[in-house]
Amino acid sequence: MAADQRKEPGVVIKDGWSGYSLELFNYPEHYRGDLECVYVPHGVIMNRIECLARDILEDIGHHDLMVLCVLKGGYKFCSDLVESIKAQSRSANRRLTTRVEFIRFKSYLNDQSTEDLHIIGPDDLSVLKGKNVLIVEAIVDTGKTMRALLQHVETFQPKMVKVAGLLVKRVPHGAAELPDYVGFVIPNRFVVGYALDYNEYFRDLNHICVISETGKQKYKV
Ligand code: HPA
Ligand code: MG
């Protein structure tokens, strides 16, 4: 079945999920005390990404792919996703070229979304014209960024646009529409790691974790 009909919710993490004890996992020493739990372990993220890559390849892998990575939070997801798409394409003896462009938004201060949303990316995305575009975002909550980005991308007249979101957060007034490819649907908690930050900290953590009160205070601006 094509992704158009599928739109799977991904792996759904329930509201009561309190994560794994930090004692059970390896993580950087410098974040000791700053985290509450491991929410999604790195290995689980990687395996889920392989599945998303498989689905993407199945649906749109017969075209050349223009990937639009939403920085900074999306850089790890994008990199691992593209690598997995390439690896699976190679082992299936398929010919697929991938190109990655980058775009940036700024909208978060501490753990709160600020109202104004602006694109700090290349003004000219005319390379997207006539292409199959895959937007890669680490996290989708209100869907505001995704909508703004879709609108922006459409002005460059791509042939097709799909969205891959590693995490979809269940927030009040959440995104009306899911991304085409979803890694995990998570409760409304602020998470860090795997390139997701809290005031630029925790991007260097491989697991997706929940930050502790101590961590929040320590890195507050
Ligand atoms: N963590 C980090 N960045 C974010 C989040 C989050 O939970 N939600 C939106 N941006
Ligand atoms: Mg951020």
PDB file of N, CA and C in Angstrom, residues 3-4 7 60 63 65-68 128-136 146-147 149-164 177-181:
ATOM      1  N   ALA A   3       2.072   5.081   0.758  1.00  0.00           N
ATOM      2  CA  ALA A   3       2.048   5.876   1.994  1.00  0.00           C
ATOM      3  C   ALA A   3       0.835   6.797   2.038  1.00  0.00           C
ATOM      4  N   ASP A   4       0.341   7.196   0.858  1.00  0.00           N
ATOM      5  CA  ASP A   4      -0.803   8.103   0.809  1.00  0.00           C
ATOM      6  C   ASP A   4      -1.982   7.513   1.569  1.00  0.00           C
ATOM      7  N   LYS A   7      -0.288   6.355   6.064  1.00  0.00           N
ATOM      8  CA  LYS A   7      -0.107   7.307   7.151  1.00  0.00           C
ATOM      9  C   LYS A   7      -0.203   6.661   8.532  1.00  0.00           C
ATOM     10  N   ILE A  60       8.737   6.096  -2.772  1.00  0.00           N
ATOM     11  CA  ILE A  60       9.270   7.144  -3.657  1.00  0.00           C
ATOM     12  C   ILE A  60      10.706   6.895  -4.087  1.00  0.00           C
ATOM     13  N   HIS A  63      12.376   7.471  -7.713  1.00  0.00           N
ATOM     14  CA  HIS A  63      12.690   8.813  -8.209  1.00  0.00           C
ATOM     15  C   HIS A  63      13.956   9.273  -7.510  1.00  0.00           C
ATOM     16  N   LEU A  65      15.789  11.773  -5.132  1.00  0.00           N
ATOM     17  CA  LEU A  65      15.224  12.329  -3.917  1.00  0.00           C
ATOM     18  C   LEU A  65      15.946  13.596  -3.479  1.00  0.00           C
ATOM     19  N   MET A  66      15.153  14.630  -3.248  1.00  0.00           N
ATOM     20  CA  MET A  66      15.690  15.874  -2.719  1.00  0.00           C
ATOM     21  C   MET A  66      15.243  15.951  -1.264  1.00  0.00           C
ATOM     22  N   VAL A  67      16.187  15.867  -0.372  1.00  0.00           N
ATOM     23  CA  VAL A  67      15.860  15.844   1.046  1.00  0.00           C
ATOM     24  C   VAL A  67      16.032  17.242   1.620  1.00  0.00           C
ATOM     25  N   LEU A  68      15.042  17.694   2.355  1.00  0.00           N
ATOM     26  CA  LEU A  68      15.129  19.005   2.986  1.00  0.00           C
ATOM     27  C   LEU A  68      15.151  18.797   4.493  1.00  0.00           C
ATOM     28  N   LEU A 128      14.420  22.876  -5.838  1.00  0.00           N
ATOM     29  CA  LEU A 128      13.330  21.944  -5.522  1.00  0.00           C
ATOM     30  C   LEU A 128      12.337  21.795  -6.681  1.00  0.00           C
ATOM     31  N   LYS A 129      12.428  22.714  -7.623  1.00  0.00           N
ATOM     32  CA  LYS A 129      11.469  22.727  -8.732  1.00  0.00           C
ATOM     33  C   LYS A 129      11.463  21.393  -9.503  1.00  0.00           C
ATOM     34  N   GLY A 130      10.263  20.812  -9.608  1.00  0.00           N
ATOM     35  CA  GLY A 130      10.102  19.568 -10.360  1.00  0.00           C
ATOM     36  C   GLY A 130      10.654  18.336  -9.668  1.00  0.00           C
ATOM     37  N   LYS A 131      11.109  18.498  -8.426  1.00  0.00           N
ATOM     38  CA  LYS A 131      11.745  17.377  -7.717  1.00  0.00           C
ATOM     39  C   LYS A 131      10.784  16.696  -6.736  1.00  0.00           C
ATOM     40  N   ASN A 132      11.189  15.500  -6.331  1.00  0.00           N
ATOM     41  CA  ASN A 132      10.481  14.802  -5.264  1.00  0.00           C
ATOM     42  C   ASN A 132      11.164  15.174  -3.970  1.00  0.00           C
ATOM     43  N   VAL A 133      10.426  15.876  -3.142  1.00  0.00           N
ATOM     44  CA  VAL A 133      11.034  16.439  -1.938  1.00  0.00           C
ATOM     45  C   VAL A 133      10.587  15.672  -0.699  1.00  0.00           C
ATOM     46  N   LEU A 134      11.545  15.335   0.136  1.00  0.00           N
ATOM     47  CA  LEU A 134      11.246  14.718   1.424  1.00  0.00           C
ATOM     48  C   LEU A 134      11.703  15.676   2.513  1.00  0.00           C
ATOM     49  N   ILE A 135      10.737  16.235   3.238  1.00  0.00           N
ATOM     50  CA  ILE A 135      11.060  17.121   4.352  1.00  0.00           C
ATOM     51  C   ILE A 135      11.335  16.252   5.570  1.00  0.00           C
ATOM     52  N   VAL A 136      12.451  16.501   6.245  1.00  0.00           N
ATOM     53  CA  VAL A 136      12.819  15.675   7.389  1.00  0.00           C
ATOM     54  C   VAL A 136      12.885  16.523   8.655  1.00  0.00           C
ATOM     55  N   MET A 146       5.542  22.563  10.337  1.00  0.00           N
ATOM     56  CA  MET A 146       5.337  21.702   9.184  1.00  0.00           C
ATOM     57  C   MET A 146       4.468  22.402   8.132  1.00  0.00           C
ATOM     58  N   ARG A 147       3.399  23.056   8.590  1.00  0.00           N
ATOM     59  CA  ARG A 147       2.507  23.755   7.661  1.00  0.00           C
ATOM     60  C   ARG A 147       3.224  24.904   6.960  1.00  0.00           C
ATOM     61  N   LEU A 149       6.359  25.265   6.494  1.00  0.00           N
ATOM     62  CA  LEU A 149       7.384  24.733   5.613  1.00  0.00           C
ATOM     63  C   LEU A 149       6.786  24.177   4.333  1.00  0.00           C
ATOM     64  N   LEU A 150       5.676  23.467   4.467  1.00  0.00           N
ATOM     65  CA  LEU A 150       5.004  22.916   3.282  1.00  0.00           C
ATOM     66  C   LEU A 150       4.597  24.042   2.346  1.00  0.00           C
ATOM     67  N   GLN A 151       4.054  25.125   2.935  1.00  0.00           N
ATOM     68  CA  GLN A 151       3.645  26.277   2.127  1.00  0.00           C
ATOM     69  C   GLN A 151       4.840  26.883   1.414  1.00  0.00           C
ATOM     70  N   HIS A 152       5.925  27.042   2.172  1.00  0.00           N
ATOM     71  CA  HIS A 152       7.146  27.625   1.622  1.00  0.00           C
ATOM     72  C   HIS A 152       7.684  26.762   0.478  1.00  0.00           C
ATOM     73  N   VAL A 153       7.732  25.470   0.716  1.00  0.00           N
ATOM     74  CA  VAL A 153       8.273  24.547  -0.283  1.00  0.00           C
ATOM     75  C   VAL A 153       7.410  24.530  -1.552  1.00  0.00           C
ATOM     76  N   GLU A 154       6.090  24.560  -1.364  1.00  0.00           N
ATOM     77  CA  GLU A 154       5.186  24.528  -2.521  1.00  0.00           C
ATOM     78  C   GLU A 154       5.432  25.701  -3.477  1.00  0.00           C
ATOM     79  N   THR A 155       5.883  26.840  -2.956  1.00  0.00           N
ATOM     80  CA  THR A 155       6.122  27.988  -3.835  1.00  0.00           C
ATOM     81  C   THR A 155       7.251  27.716  -4.839  1.00  0.00           C
ATOM     82  N   PHE A 156       8.072  26.719  -4.556  1.00  0.00           N
ATOM     83  CA  PHE A 156       9.161  26.392  -5.487  1.00  0.00           C
ATOM     84  C   PHE A 156       8.757  25.297  -6.481  1.00  0.00           C
ATOM     85  N   GLN A 157       7.477  24.953  -6.486  1.00  0.00           N
ATOM     86  CA  GLN A 157       6.896  24.012  -7.444  1.00  0.00           C
ATOM     87  C   GLN A 157       7.590  22.651  -7.549  1.00  0.00           C
ATOM     88  N   PRO A 158       7.684  21.952  -6.430  1.00  0.00           N
ATOM     89  CA  PRO A 158       8.235  20.598  -6.511  1.00  0.00           C
ATOM     90  C   PRO A 158       7.212  19.654  -7.161  1.00  0.00           C
ATOM     91  N   LYS A 159       7.677  18.489  -7.587  1.00  0.00           N
ATOM     92  CA  LYS A 159       6.751  17.532  -8.200  1.00  0.00           C
ATOM     93  C   LYS A 159       5.904  16.884  -7.112  1.00  0.00           C
ATOM     94  N   MET A 160       6.552  16.587  -5.985  1.00  0.00           N
ATOM     95  CA  MET A 160       5.861  15.898  -4.905  1.00  0.00           C
ATOM     96  C   MET A 160       6.545  16.257  -3.585  1.00  0.00           C
ATOM     97  N   VAL A 161       5.768  16.360  -2.530  1.00  0.00           N
ATOM     98  CA  VAL A 161       6.370  16.635  -1.220  1.00  0.00           C
ATOM     99  C   VAL A 161       5.854  15.636  -0.205  1.00  0.00           C
ATOM    100  N   LYS A 162       6.770  15.007   0.521  1.00  0.00           N
ATOM    101  CA  LYS A 162       6.409  14.115   1.627  1.00  0.00           C
ATOM    102  C   LYS A 162       7.134  14.613   2.875  1.00  0.00           C
ATOM    103  N   VAL A 163       6.578  14.262   4.023  1.00  0.00           N
ATOM    104  CA  VAL A 163       7.207  14.685   5.277  1.00  0.00           C
ATOM    105  C   VAL A 163       7.525  13.460   6.134  1.00  0.00           C
ATOM    106  N   ALA A 164       8.746  13.427   6.655  1.00  0.00           N
ATOM    107  CA  ALA A 164       9.117  12.402   7.629  1.00  0.00           C
ATOM    108  C   ALA A 164       9.360  13.088   8.969  1.00  0.00           C
ATOM    109  N   GLU A 177      -2.795  17.029  10.817  1.00  0.00           N
ATOM    110  CA  GLU A 177      -2.371  15.954   9.919  1.00  0.00           C
ATOM    111  C   GLU A 177      -1.024  15.393  10.312  1.00  0.00           C
ATOM    112  N   LEU A 178      -0.913  14.079  10.253  1.00  0.00           N
ATOM    113  CA  LEU A 178       0.354  13.444  10.577  1.00  0.00           C
ATOM    114  C   LEU A 178       1.329  13.597   9.416  1.00  0.00           C
ATOM    115  N   PRO A 179       2.625  13.569   9.728  1.00  0.00           N
ATOM    116  CA  PRO A 179       3.592  13.470   8.629  1.00  0.00           C
ATOM    117  C   PRO A 179       3.347  12.155   7.878  1.00  0.00           C
ATOM    118  N   ASP A 180       3.850  12.042   6.668  1.00  0.00           N
ATOM    119  CA  ASP A 180       3.648  10.819   5.891  1.00  0.00           C
ATOM    120  C   ASP A 180       4.378   9.635   6.513  1.00  0.00           C
ATOM    121  N   TYR A 181       5.511   9.921   7.148  1.00  0.00           N
ATOM    122  CA  TYR A 181       6.303   8.874   7.796  1.00  0.00           C
ATOM    123  C   TYR A 181       6.571   9.304   9.233  1.00  0.00           C
TER     124      TYR A 181
END
